[in-house]
Short mmCIF file of N, CA and C in Angstrom, two decimals:
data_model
loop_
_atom_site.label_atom_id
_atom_site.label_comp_id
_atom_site.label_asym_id
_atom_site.label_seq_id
_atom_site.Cartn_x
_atom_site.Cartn_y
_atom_site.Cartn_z
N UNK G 11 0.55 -7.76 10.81
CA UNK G 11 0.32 -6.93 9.64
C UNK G 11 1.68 -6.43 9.13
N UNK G 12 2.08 -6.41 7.48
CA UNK G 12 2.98 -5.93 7.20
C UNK G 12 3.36 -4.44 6.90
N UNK G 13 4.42 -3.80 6.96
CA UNK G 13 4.38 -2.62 6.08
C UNK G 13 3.67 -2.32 4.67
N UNK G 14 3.44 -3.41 3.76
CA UNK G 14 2.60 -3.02 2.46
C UNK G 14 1.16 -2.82 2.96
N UNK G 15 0.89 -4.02 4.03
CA UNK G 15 -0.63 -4.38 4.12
C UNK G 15 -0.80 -2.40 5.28
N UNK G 16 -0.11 -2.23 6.14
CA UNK G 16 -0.22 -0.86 6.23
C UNK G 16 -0.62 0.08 5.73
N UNK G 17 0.30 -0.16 4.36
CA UNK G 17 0.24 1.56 3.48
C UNK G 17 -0.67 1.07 2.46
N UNK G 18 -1.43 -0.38 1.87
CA UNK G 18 -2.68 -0.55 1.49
C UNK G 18 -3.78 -0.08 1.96
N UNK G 19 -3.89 -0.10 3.35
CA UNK G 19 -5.00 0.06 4.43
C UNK G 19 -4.98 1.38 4.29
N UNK G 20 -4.12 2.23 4.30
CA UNK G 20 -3.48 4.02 4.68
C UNK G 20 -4.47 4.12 3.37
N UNK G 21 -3.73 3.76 2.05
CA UNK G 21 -4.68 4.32 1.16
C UNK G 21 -6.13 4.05 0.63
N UNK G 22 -6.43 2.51 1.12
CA UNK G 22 -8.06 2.17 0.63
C UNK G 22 -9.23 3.46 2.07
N UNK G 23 -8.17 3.73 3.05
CA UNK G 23 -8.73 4.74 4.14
C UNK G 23 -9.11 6.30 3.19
N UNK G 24 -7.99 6.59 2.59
CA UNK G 24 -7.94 7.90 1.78
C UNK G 24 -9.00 7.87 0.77
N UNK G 25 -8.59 6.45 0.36
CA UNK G 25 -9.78 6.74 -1.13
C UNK G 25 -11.00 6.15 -0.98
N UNK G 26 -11.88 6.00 0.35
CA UNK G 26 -13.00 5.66 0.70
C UNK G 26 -12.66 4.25 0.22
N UNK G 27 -12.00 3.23 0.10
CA UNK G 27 -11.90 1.70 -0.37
C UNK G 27 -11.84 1.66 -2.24
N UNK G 28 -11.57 3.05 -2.59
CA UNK G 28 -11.58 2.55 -3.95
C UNK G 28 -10.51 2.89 -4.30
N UNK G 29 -10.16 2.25 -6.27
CA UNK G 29 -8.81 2.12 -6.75
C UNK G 29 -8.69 3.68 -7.55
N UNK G 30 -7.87 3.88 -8.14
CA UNK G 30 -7.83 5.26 -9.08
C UNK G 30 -8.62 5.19 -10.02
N UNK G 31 -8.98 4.27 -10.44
CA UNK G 31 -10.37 4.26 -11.07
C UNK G 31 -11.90 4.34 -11.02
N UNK G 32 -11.93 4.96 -9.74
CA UNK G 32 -13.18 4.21 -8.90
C UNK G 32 -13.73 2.94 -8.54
N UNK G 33 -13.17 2.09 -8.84
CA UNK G 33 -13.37 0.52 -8.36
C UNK G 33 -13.39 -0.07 -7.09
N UNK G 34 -14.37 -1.11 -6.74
CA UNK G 34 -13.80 -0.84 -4.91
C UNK G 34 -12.55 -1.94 -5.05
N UNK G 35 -11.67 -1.51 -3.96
CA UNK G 35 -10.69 -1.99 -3.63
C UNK G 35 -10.44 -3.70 -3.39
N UNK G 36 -9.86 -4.65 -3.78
CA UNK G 36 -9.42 -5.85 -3.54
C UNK G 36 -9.54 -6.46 -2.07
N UNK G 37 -9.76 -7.24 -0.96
CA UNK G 37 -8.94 -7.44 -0.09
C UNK G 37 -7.52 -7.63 -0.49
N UNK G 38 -6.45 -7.23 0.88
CA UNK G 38 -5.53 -7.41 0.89
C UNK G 38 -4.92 -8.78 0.27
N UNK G 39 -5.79 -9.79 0.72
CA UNK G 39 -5.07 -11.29 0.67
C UNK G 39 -6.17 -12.09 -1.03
N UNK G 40 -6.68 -11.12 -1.53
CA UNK G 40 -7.02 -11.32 -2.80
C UNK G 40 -6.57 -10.76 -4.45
N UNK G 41 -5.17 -9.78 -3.49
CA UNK G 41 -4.78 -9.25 -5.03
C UNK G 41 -3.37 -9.88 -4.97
N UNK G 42 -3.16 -10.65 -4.59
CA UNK G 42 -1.79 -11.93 -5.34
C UNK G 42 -0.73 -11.20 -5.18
N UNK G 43 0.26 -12.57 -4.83
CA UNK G 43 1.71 -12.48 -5.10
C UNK G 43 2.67 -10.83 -5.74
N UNK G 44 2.25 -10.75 -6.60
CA UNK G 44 2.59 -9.36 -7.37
C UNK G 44 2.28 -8.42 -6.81
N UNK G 45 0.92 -8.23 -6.67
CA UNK G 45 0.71 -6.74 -6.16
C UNK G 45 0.83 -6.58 -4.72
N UNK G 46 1.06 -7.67 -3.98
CA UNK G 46 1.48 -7.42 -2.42
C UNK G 46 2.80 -7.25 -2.35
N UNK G 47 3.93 -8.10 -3.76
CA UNK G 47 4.89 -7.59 -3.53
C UNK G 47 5.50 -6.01 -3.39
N UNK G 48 4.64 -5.51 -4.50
CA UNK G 48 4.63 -3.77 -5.07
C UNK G 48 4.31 -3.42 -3.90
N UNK G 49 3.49 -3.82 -3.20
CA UNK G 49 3.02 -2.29 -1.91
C UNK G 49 4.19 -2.43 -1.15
N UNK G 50 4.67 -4.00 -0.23
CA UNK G 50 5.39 -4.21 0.19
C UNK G 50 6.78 -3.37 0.00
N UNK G 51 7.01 -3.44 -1.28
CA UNK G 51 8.08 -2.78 -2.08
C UNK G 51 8.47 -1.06 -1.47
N UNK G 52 6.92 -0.73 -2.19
CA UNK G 52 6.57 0.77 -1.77
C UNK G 52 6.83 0.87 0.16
N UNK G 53 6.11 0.35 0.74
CA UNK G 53 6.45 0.64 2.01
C UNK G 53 7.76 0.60 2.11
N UNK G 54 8.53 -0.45 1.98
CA UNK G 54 10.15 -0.52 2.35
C UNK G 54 11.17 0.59 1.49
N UNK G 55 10.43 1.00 0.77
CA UNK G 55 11.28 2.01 0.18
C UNK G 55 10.84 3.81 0.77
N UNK G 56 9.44 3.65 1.40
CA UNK G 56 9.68 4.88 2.23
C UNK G 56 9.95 4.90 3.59
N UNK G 57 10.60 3.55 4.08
CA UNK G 57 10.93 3.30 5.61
C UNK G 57 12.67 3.58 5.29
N UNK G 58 12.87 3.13 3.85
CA UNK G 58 14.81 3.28 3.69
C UNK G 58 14.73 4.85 3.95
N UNK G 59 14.03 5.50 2.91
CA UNK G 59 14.31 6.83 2.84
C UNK G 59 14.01 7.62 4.24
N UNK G 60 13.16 7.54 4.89
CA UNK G 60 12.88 7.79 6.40
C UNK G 60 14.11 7.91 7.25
N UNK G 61 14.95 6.57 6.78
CA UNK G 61 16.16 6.17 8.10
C UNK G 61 17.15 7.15 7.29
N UNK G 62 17.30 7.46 6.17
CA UNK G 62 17.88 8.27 5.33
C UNK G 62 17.93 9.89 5.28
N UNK G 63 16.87 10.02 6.44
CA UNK G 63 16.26 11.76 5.85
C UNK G 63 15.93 11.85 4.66
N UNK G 64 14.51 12.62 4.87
CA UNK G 64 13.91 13.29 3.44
C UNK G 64 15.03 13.77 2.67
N UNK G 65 16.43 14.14 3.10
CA UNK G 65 16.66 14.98 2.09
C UNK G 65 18.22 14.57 1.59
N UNK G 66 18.73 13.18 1.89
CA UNK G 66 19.68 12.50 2.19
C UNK G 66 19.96 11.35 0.90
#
């Protein structure tokens, strides 16, 4: 499992499986190239800031 597919899972957990719209959520390996890149993205950019300190 990757860091995006992680913080996908973290949030379809929060929002009972749905999107900000109320929609239910995608599988992971059904919302494409793009949007796995974005989470992916998102995770690696709060693992930089992590090794960084919150306040760094």
């Amino acid at each position: 499992m990757t860091y995006g597919q992680i913080a996908y899972q973290g949030y379809a957990e929060h929002t009972n499986n749905k999107t900000h719209d109320d929609r239910e959520m995608p599988a992971w390996s059904d919302l494409g190239d793009s949007i796995q890149g974005a989470w992916e993205a998102a995770a690696w950019a709060v693992l930089r800031k992590n090794a960084e300190g919150l306040n760094g």
